[in-house]
CSV table of C-alpha atoms in Angstrom, one decimal:
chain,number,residue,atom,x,y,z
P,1,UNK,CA,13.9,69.6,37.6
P,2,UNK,CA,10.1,69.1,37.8
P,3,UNK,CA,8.9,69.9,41.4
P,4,UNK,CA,5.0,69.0,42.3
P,5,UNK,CA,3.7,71.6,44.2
P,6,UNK,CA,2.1,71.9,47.4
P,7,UNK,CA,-1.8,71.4,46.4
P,8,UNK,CA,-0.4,69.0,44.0
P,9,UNK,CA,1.1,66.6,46.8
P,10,UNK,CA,-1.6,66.9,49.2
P,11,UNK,CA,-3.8,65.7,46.2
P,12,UNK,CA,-2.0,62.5,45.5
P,13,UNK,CA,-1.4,61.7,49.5
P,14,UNK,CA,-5.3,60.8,49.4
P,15,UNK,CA,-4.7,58.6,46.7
P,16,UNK,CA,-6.4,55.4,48.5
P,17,UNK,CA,-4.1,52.6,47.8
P,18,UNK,CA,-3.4,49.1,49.8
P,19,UNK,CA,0.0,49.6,51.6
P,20,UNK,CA,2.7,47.2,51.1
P,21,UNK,CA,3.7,45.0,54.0
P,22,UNK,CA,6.3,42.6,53.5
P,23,UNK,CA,6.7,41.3,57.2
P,24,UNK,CA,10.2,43.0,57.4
P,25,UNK,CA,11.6,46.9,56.8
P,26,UNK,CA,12.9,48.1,53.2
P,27,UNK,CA,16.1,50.3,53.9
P,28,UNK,CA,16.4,52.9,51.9
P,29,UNK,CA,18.8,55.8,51.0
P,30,UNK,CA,17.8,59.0,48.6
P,31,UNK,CA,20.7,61.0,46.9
P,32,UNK,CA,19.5,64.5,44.6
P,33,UNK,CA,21.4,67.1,44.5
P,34,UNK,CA,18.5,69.4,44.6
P,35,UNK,CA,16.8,69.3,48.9
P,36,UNK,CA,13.3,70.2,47.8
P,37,UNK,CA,13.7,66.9,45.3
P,38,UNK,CA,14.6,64.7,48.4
P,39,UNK,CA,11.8,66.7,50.6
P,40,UNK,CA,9.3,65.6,48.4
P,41,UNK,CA,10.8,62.1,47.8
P,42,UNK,CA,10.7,61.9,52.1
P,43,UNK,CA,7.3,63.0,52.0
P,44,UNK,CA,6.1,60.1,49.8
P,45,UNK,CA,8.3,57.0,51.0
P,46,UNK,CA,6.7,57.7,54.3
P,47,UNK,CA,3.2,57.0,53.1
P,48,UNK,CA,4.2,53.9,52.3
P,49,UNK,CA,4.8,51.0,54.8
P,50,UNK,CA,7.6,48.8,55.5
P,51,UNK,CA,10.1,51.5,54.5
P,52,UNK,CA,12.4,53.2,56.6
P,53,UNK,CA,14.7,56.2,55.1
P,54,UNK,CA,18.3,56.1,56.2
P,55,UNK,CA,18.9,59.1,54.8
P,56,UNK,CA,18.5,61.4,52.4
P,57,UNK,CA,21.9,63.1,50.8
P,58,UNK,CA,22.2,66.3,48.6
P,59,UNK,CA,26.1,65.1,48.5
P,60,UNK,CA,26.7,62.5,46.4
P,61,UNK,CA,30.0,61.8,48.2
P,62,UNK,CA,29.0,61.4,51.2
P,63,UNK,CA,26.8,59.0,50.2
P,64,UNK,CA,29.4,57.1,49.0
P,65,UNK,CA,31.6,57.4,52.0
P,66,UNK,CA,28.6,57.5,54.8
P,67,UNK,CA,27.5,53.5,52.4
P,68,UNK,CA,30.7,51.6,54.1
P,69,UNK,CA,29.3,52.1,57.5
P,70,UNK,CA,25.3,51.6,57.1
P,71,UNK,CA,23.6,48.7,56.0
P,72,UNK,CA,21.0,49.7,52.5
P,73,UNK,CA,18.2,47.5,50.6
P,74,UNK,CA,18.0,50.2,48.3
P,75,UNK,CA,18.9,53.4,46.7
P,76,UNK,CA,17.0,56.2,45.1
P,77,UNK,CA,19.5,58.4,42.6
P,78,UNK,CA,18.8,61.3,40.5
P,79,UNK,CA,20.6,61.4,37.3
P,80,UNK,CA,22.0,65.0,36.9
P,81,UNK,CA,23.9,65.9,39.7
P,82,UNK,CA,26.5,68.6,38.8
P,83,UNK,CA,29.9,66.4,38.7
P,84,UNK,CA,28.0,63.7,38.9
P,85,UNK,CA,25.9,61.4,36.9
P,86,UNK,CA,23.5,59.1,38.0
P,87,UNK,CA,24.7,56.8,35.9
P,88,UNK,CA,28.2,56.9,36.9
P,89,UNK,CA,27.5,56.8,40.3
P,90,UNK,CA,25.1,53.8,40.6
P,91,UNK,CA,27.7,51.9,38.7
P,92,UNK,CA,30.1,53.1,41.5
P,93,UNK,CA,27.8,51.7,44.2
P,94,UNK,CA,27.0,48.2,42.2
P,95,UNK,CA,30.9,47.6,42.2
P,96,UNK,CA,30.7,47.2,45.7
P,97,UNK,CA,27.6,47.0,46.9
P,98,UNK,CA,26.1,44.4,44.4
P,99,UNK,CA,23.3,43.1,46.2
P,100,UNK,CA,22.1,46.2,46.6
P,101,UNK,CA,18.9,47.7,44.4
P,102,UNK,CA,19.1,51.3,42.7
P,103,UNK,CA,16.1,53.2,41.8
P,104,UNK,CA,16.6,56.1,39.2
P,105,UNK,CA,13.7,59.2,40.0
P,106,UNK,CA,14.6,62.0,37.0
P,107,UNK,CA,13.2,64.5,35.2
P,108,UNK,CA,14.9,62.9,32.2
P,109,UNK,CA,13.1,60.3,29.8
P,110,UNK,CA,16.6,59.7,27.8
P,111,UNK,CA,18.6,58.0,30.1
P,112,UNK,CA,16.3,54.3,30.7
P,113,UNK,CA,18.5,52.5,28.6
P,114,UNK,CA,21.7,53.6,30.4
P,115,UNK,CA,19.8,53.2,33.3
P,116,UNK,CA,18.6,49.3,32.9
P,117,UNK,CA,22.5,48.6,31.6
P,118,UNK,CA,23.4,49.2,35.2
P,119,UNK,CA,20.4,46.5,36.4
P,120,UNK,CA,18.7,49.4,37.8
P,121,UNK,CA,15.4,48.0,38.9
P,122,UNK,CA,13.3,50.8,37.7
P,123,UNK,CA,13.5,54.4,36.1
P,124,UNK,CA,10.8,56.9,37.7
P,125,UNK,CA,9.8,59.9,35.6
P,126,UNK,CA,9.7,63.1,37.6
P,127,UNK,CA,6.9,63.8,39.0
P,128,UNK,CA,6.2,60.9,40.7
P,129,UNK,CA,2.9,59.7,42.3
P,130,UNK,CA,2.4,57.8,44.8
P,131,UNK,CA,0.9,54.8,43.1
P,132,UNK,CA,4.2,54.8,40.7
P,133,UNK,CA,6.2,54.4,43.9
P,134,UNK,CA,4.3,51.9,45.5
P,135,UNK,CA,4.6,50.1,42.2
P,136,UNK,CA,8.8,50.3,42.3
P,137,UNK,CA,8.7,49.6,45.7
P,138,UNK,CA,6.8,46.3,45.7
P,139,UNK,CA,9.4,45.5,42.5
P,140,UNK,CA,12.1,46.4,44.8
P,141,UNK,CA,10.8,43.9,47.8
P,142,UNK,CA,9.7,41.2,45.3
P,143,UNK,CA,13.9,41.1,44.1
P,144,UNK,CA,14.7,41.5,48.2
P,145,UNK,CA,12.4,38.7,48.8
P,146,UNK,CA,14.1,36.2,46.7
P,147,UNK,CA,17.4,37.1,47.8
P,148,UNK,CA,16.6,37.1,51.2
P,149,UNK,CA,14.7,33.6,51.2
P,150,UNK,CA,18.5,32.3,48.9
P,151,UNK,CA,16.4,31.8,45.3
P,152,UNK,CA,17.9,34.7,43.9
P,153,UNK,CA,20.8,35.5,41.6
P,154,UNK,CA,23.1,33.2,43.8
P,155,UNK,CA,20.7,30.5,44.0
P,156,UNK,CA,20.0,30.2,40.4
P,157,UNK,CA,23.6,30.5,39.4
P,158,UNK,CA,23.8,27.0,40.6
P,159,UNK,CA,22.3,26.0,38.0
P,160,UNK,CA,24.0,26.0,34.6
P,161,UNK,CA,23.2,26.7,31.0
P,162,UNK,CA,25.0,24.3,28.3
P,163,UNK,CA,26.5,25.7,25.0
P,164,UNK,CA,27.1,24.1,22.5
P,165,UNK,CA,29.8,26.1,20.0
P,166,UNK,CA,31.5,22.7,17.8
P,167,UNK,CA,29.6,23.5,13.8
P,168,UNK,CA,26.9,25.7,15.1
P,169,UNK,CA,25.8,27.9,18.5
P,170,UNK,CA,23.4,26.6,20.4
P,171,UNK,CA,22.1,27.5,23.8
P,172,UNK,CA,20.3,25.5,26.2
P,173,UNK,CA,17.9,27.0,29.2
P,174,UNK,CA,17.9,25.4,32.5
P,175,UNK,CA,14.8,23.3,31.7
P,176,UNK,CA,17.2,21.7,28.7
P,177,UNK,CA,15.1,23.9,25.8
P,178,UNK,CA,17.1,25.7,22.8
P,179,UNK,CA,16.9,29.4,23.5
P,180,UNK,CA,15.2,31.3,20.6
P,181,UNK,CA,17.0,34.9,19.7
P,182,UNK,CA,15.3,38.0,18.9
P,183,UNK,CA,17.5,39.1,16.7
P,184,UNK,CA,20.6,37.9,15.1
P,185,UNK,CA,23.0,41.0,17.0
P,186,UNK,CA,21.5,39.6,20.5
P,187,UNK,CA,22.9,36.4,19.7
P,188,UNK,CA,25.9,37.6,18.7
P,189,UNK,CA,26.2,39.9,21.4
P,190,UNK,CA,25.6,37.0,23.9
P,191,UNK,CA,28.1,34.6,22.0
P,192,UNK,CA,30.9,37.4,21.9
P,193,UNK,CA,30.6,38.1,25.8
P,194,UNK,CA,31.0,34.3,26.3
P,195,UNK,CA,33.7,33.9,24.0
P,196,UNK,CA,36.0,36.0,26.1
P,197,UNK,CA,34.9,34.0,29.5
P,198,UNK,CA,35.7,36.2,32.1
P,199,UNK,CA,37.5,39.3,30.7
P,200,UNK,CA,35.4,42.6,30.8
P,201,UNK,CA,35.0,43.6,27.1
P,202,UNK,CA,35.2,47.8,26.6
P,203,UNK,CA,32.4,48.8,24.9
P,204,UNK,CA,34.6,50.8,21.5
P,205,UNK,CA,36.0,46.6,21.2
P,206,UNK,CA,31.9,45.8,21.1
P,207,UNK,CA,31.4,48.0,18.4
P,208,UNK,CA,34.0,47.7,16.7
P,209,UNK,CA,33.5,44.0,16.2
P,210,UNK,CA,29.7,44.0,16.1
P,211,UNK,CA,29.0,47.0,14.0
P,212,UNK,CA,32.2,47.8,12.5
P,213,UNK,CA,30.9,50.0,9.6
P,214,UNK,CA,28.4,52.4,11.4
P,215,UNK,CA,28.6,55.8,12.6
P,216,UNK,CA,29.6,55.6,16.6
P,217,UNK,CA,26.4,57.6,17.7
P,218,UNK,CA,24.4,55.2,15.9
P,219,UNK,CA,26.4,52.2,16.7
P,220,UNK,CA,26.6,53.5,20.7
P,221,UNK,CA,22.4,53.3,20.3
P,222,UNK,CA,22.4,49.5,18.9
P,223,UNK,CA,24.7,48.1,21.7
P,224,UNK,CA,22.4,50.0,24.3
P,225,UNK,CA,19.4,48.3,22.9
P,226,UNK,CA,21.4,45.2,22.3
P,227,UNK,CA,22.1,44.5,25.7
P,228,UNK,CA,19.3,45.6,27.1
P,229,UNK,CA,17.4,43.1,24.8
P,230,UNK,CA,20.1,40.2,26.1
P,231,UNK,CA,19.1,41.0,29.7
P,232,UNK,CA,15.4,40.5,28.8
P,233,UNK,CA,15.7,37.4,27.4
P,234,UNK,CA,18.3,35.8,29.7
P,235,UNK,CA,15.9,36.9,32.6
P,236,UNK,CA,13.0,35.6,30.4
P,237,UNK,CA,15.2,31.8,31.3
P,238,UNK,CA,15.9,32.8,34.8
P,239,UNK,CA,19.3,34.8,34.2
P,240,UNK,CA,19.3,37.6,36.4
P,241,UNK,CA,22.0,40.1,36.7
P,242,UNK,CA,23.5,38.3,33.4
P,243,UNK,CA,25.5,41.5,32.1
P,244,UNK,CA,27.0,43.9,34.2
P,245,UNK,CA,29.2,47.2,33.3
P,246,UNK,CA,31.7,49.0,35.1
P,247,UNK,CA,34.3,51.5,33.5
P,248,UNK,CA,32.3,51.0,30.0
P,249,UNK,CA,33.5,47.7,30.2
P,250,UNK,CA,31.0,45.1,29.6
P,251,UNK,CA,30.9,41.3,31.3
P,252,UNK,CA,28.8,38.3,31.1
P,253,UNK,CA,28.7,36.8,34.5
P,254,UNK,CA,26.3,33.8,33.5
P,255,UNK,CA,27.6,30.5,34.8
P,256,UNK,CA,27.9,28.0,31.5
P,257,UNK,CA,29.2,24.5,30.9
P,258,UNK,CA,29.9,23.4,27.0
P,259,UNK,CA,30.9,21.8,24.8
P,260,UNK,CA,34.2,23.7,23.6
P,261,UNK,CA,35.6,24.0,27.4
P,262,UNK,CA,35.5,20.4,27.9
P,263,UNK,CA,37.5,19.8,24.8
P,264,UNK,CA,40.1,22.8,26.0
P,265,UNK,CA,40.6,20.5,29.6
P,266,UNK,CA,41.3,17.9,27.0
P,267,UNK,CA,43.8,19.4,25.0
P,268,UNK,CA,45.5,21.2,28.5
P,269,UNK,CA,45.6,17.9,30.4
P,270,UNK,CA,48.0,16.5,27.8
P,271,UNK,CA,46.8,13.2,29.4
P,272,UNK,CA,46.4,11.3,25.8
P,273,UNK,CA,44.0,8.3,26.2
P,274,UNK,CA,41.4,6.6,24.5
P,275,UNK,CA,38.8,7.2,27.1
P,276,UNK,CA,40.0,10.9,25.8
P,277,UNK,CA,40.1,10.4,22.5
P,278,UNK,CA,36.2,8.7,22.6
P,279,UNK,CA,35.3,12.0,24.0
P,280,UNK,CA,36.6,14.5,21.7
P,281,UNK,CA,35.7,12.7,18.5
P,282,UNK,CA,32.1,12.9,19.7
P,283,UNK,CA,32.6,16.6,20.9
P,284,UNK,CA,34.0,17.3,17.4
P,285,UNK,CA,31.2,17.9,15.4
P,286,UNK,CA,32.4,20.6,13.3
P,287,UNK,CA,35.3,23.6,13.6
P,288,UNK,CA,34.1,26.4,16.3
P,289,UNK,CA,31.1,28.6,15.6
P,290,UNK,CA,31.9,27.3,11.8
P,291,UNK,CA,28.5,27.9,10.2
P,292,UNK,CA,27.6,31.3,12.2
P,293,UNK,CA,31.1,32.6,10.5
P,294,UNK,CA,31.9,35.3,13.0
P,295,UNK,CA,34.9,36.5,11.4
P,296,UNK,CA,36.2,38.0,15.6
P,297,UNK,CA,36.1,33.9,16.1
P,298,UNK,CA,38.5,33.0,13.5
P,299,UNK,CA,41.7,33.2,15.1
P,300,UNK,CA,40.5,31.0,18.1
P,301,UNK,CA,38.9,28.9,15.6
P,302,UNK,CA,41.8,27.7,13.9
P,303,UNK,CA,43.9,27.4,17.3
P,304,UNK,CA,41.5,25.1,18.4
P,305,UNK,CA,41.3,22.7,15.6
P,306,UNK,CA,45.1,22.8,14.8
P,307,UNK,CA,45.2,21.5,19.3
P,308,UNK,CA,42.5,19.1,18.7
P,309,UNK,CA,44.5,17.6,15.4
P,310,UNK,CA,48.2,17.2,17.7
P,311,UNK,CA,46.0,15.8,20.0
P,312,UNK,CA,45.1,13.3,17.6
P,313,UNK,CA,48.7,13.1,16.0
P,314,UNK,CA,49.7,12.2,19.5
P,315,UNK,CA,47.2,9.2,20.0
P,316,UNK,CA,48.0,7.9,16.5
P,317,UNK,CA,51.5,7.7,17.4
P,318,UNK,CA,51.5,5.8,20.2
P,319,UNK,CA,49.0,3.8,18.4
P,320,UNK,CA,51.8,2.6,15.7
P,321,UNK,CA,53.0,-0.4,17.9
P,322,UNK,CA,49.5,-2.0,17.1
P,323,UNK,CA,48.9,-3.9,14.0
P,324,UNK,CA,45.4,-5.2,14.6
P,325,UNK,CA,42.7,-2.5,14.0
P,326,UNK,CA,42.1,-0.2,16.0
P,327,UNK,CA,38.3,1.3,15.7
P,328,UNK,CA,39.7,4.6,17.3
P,329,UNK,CA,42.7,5.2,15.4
P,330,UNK,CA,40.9,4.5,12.2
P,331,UNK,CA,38.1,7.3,13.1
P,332,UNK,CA,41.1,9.5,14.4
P,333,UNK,CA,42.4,9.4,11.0
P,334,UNK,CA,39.2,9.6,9.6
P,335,UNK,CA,37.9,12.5,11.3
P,336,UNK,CA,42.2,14.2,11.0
P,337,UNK,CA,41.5,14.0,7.2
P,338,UNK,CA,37.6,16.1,7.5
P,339,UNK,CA,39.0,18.8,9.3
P,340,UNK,CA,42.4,19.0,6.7
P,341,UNK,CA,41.5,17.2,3.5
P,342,UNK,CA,44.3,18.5,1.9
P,343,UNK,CA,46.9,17.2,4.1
P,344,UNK,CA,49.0,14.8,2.0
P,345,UNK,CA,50.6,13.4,5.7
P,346,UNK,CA,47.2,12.9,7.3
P,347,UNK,CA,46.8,11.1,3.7
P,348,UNK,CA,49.7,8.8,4.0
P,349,UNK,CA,49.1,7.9,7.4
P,350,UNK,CA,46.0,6.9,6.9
P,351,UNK,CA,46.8,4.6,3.6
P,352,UNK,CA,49.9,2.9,5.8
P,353,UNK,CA,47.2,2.3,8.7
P,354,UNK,CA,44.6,0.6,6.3
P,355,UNK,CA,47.9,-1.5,4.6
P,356,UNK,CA,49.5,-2.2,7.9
P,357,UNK,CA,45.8,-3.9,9.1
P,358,UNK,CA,45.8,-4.7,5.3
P,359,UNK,CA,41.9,-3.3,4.7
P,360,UNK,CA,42.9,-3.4,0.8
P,361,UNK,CA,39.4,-2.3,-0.4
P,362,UNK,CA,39.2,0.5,2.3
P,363,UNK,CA,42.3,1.7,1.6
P,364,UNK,CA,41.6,1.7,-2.6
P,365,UNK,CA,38.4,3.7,-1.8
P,366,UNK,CA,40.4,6.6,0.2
P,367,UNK,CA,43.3,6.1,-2.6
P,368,UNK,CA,40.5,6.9,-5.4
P,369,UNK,CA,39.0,9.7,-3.6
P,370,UNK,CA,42.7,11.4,-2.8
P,371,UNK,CA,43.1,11.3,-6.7
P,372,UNK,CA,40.1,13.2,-7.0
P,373,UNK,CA,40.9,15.6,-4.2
P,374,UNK,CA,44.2,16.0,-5.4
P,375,UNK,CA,44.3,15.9,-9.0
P,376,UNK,CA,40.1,17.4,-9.2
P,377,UNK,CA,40.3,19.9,-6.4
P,378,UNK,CA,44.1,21.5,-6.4
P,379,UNK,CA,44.9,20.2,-9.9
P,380,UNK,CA,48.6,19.0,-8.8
P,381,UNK,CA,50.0,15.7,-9.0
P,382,UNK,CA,49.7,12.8,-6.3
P,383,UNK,CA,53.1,12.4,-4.1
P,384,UNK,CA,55.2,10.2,-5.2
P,385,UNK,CA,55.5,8.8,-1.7
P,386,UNK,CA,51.3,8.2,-1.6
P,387,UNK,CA,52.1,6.4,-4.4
P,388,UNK,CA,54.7,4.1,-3.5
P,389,UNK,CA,53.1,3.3,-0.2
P,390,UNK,CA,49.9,2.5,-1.9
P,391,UNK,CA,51.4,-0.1,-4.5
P,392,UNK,CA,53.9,-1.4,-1.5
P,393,UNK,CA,50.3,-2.5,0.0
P,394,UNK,CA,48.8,-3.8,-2.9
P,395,UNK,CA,52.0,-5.8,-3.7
P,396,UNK,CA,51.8,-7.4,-0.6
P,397,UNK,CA,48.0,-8.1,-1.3
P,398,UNK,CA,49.0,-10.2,-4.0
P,399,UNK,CA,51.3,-12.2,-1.9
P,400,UNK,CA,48.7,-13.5,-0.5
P,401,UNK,CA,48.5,-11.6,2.8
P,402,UNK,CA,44.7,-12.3,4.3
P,403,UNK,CA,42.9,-9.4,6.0
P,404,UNK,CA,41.6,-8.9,9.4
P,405,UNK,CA,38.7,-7.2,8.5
P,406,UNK,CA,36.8,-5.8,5.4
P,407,UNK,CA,34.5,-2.8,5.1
């Protein structure tokens, strides 16, 4: 490690700087495994006001054990420590300590973005002068200040983001404005971490879904600057502590209403109603995440849309005792046949609803466009039973019958 001597720190104590006084005292606790690292570290925390050292550990575990009976704003870690990394241990301390800040001081540049994937609040560069550790310090109290006054983390997580998922993603700050992405993988990244709600993702899944044909090493690199990226810009909207990581598991704890959970309550509740049914048709826009084509999404894609179409089914069919139309059941069928054009039942169904309310010229139009569909698209014949149920309506048309309504 890189030491400053003794001419070196007398120098940079008579640095002239104004001290910082936030009204209350910063508790603080150091861990190196190195004593004239920590000396040093003593010497220039107590230049600076408002901070008092709890103490100052060589042994990393008994940090960890000495934490569950003393009461810390913040920790200062080195990041080689013989069995232990800095890394590793921080992300010890955040699992159960979470409001609690962590402060890397190393002699090694190639750890930052490990370092910000824990939420570290800064990353000091060994030597460091006494203006650099004002500088942390103040960040420090600025993040103690919020939490302390409740506008924090747990104050903002009050509020809620809206996504929408149904044709296309879309995500929507707290001041209701669509949330530009830097890059396509940040989106992704954020939208993959929301897909799986609460479950910790391991970070081999990550890559394997996200970058599924690069080199580890490589593909290791791009998730580290991918999430660091994501935290950026959800703190750019006033996510803090967005993504956390513990056991190289990542999770997004960001709370979110949409668009796609309101229709899974539907679909749970079993409650079939046309309140209900209003609801999802206008939730419906489009199958899940269809035009980003995530192929990890596909599965719960189809899952979703085959619920939301029995959810339908079951409306319809308590809907058959009605013979006057029925606005609702018409744009069920309507909206049954968009999602499965090929379905020759949704087809039928659909012809006997617009005969039994006997909407003849509706029910012509959808006849002439499932010949096209049928015979055009598949290149197969028209079922026999489409065909009798159409001319059964039309004969009856000729009877006489009047309509209720035309189109």
């Amino acid at each position: 490690m890189m030491i400053l001597n003794d001419r070196e720190i007398v120098q940079k104590n008579l640095i002239n700087n104004n001290e910082i006084n936030r009204g209350y005292t910063m508790r603080v606790l150091l861990i190196d495994d190195e004593k004239l690292a920590l000396d040093i570290l003593t010497f220039n925390l107590n230049k600076i006001e408002g901070i008092e050292i709890i103490g100052a550990y060589s042994d990393p575990h008994a940090a960890i054990r000495d934490l569950a009976s003393i009461q810390v704003d913040a920790i200062f870690i080195d990041m080689e420590m013989g069995e232990f990394h800095g890394i590793d241990l921080a992300e010890s301390i955040l699992a159960d300590y979470s409001h609690t800040e962590v402060i890397f001081v190393t002699a090694h540049s190639q750890f930052a973005l490990e370092a910000f994937e824990v939420n570290a609040i800064d990353y000091l560069l060994k030597p460091v002068s006494l203006e650099r550790l004002k500088k942390a310090i103040s960040k420090t109290q600025d993040k103690l200040d919020l939490y302390h006054a409740g506008l924090g983390t747990s104050s903002k997580r009050n509020q809620v983001l809206y996504i929408y998922t149904m044709n296309n993603f879309l995500l929507i700050d707290l001041q209701e404005n669509e949330v530009k992405w830097r890059t396509r993988k940040v989106k992704e990244l954020f939208v993959y971490l929301w897909h799986h709600r609460e479950a910790p993702v391991h970070k081999i899944r990550l890559l394997e879904e996200l970058w599924p044909e690069m080199e580890a090493p490589k593909a290791t690199s791009l998730l580290h600057t991918t999430v660091y990226l994501l935290r950026k810009k959800l703190k750019e909207i006033g996510v803090d502590n967005s993504v956390s990581l513990l056991n190289d598991r990542y999770l997004l704890t960001v709370p979110i209403d949409s668009d796609v959970m309101e229709i899974e309550k539907f679909i749970q509740a079993k409650d079939v109603n046309p309140s209900s049914i209003k609801r999802l048709l206008e939730l419906y826009r489009g199958d899940y995440l269809e035009e980003n084509d995530y192929v990890w999404g596909t599965q719960f894609r189809h899952w979703l849309k085959q619920s939301v179409l029995n959810y339908f089914e079951q409306f319809i069919e308590l809907s058959h005792a009605h013979k006057e139309p029925d606005i609702l059941v018409e744009k069920c069928l309507e909206k049954m046949l968009r999602l499965d054009m090929y379905n020759e039942r949704y087809m039928y169904e659909y012809i006997d609803y617009l005969g039994r309310i006997n909407n003849i010229k509706k029910m012509k139009d959808l006849y002439s466009w499932i010949c096209e569909t049928i015979e055009g698209d598949l290149g197969t014949e028209i079922p026999i039973l489409i065909i009798d149920l159409y001319k059964y309506y039309l004969n009856k048309k000729s009877d006489g019958t009047n309509t209720y309504y035309s189109s």
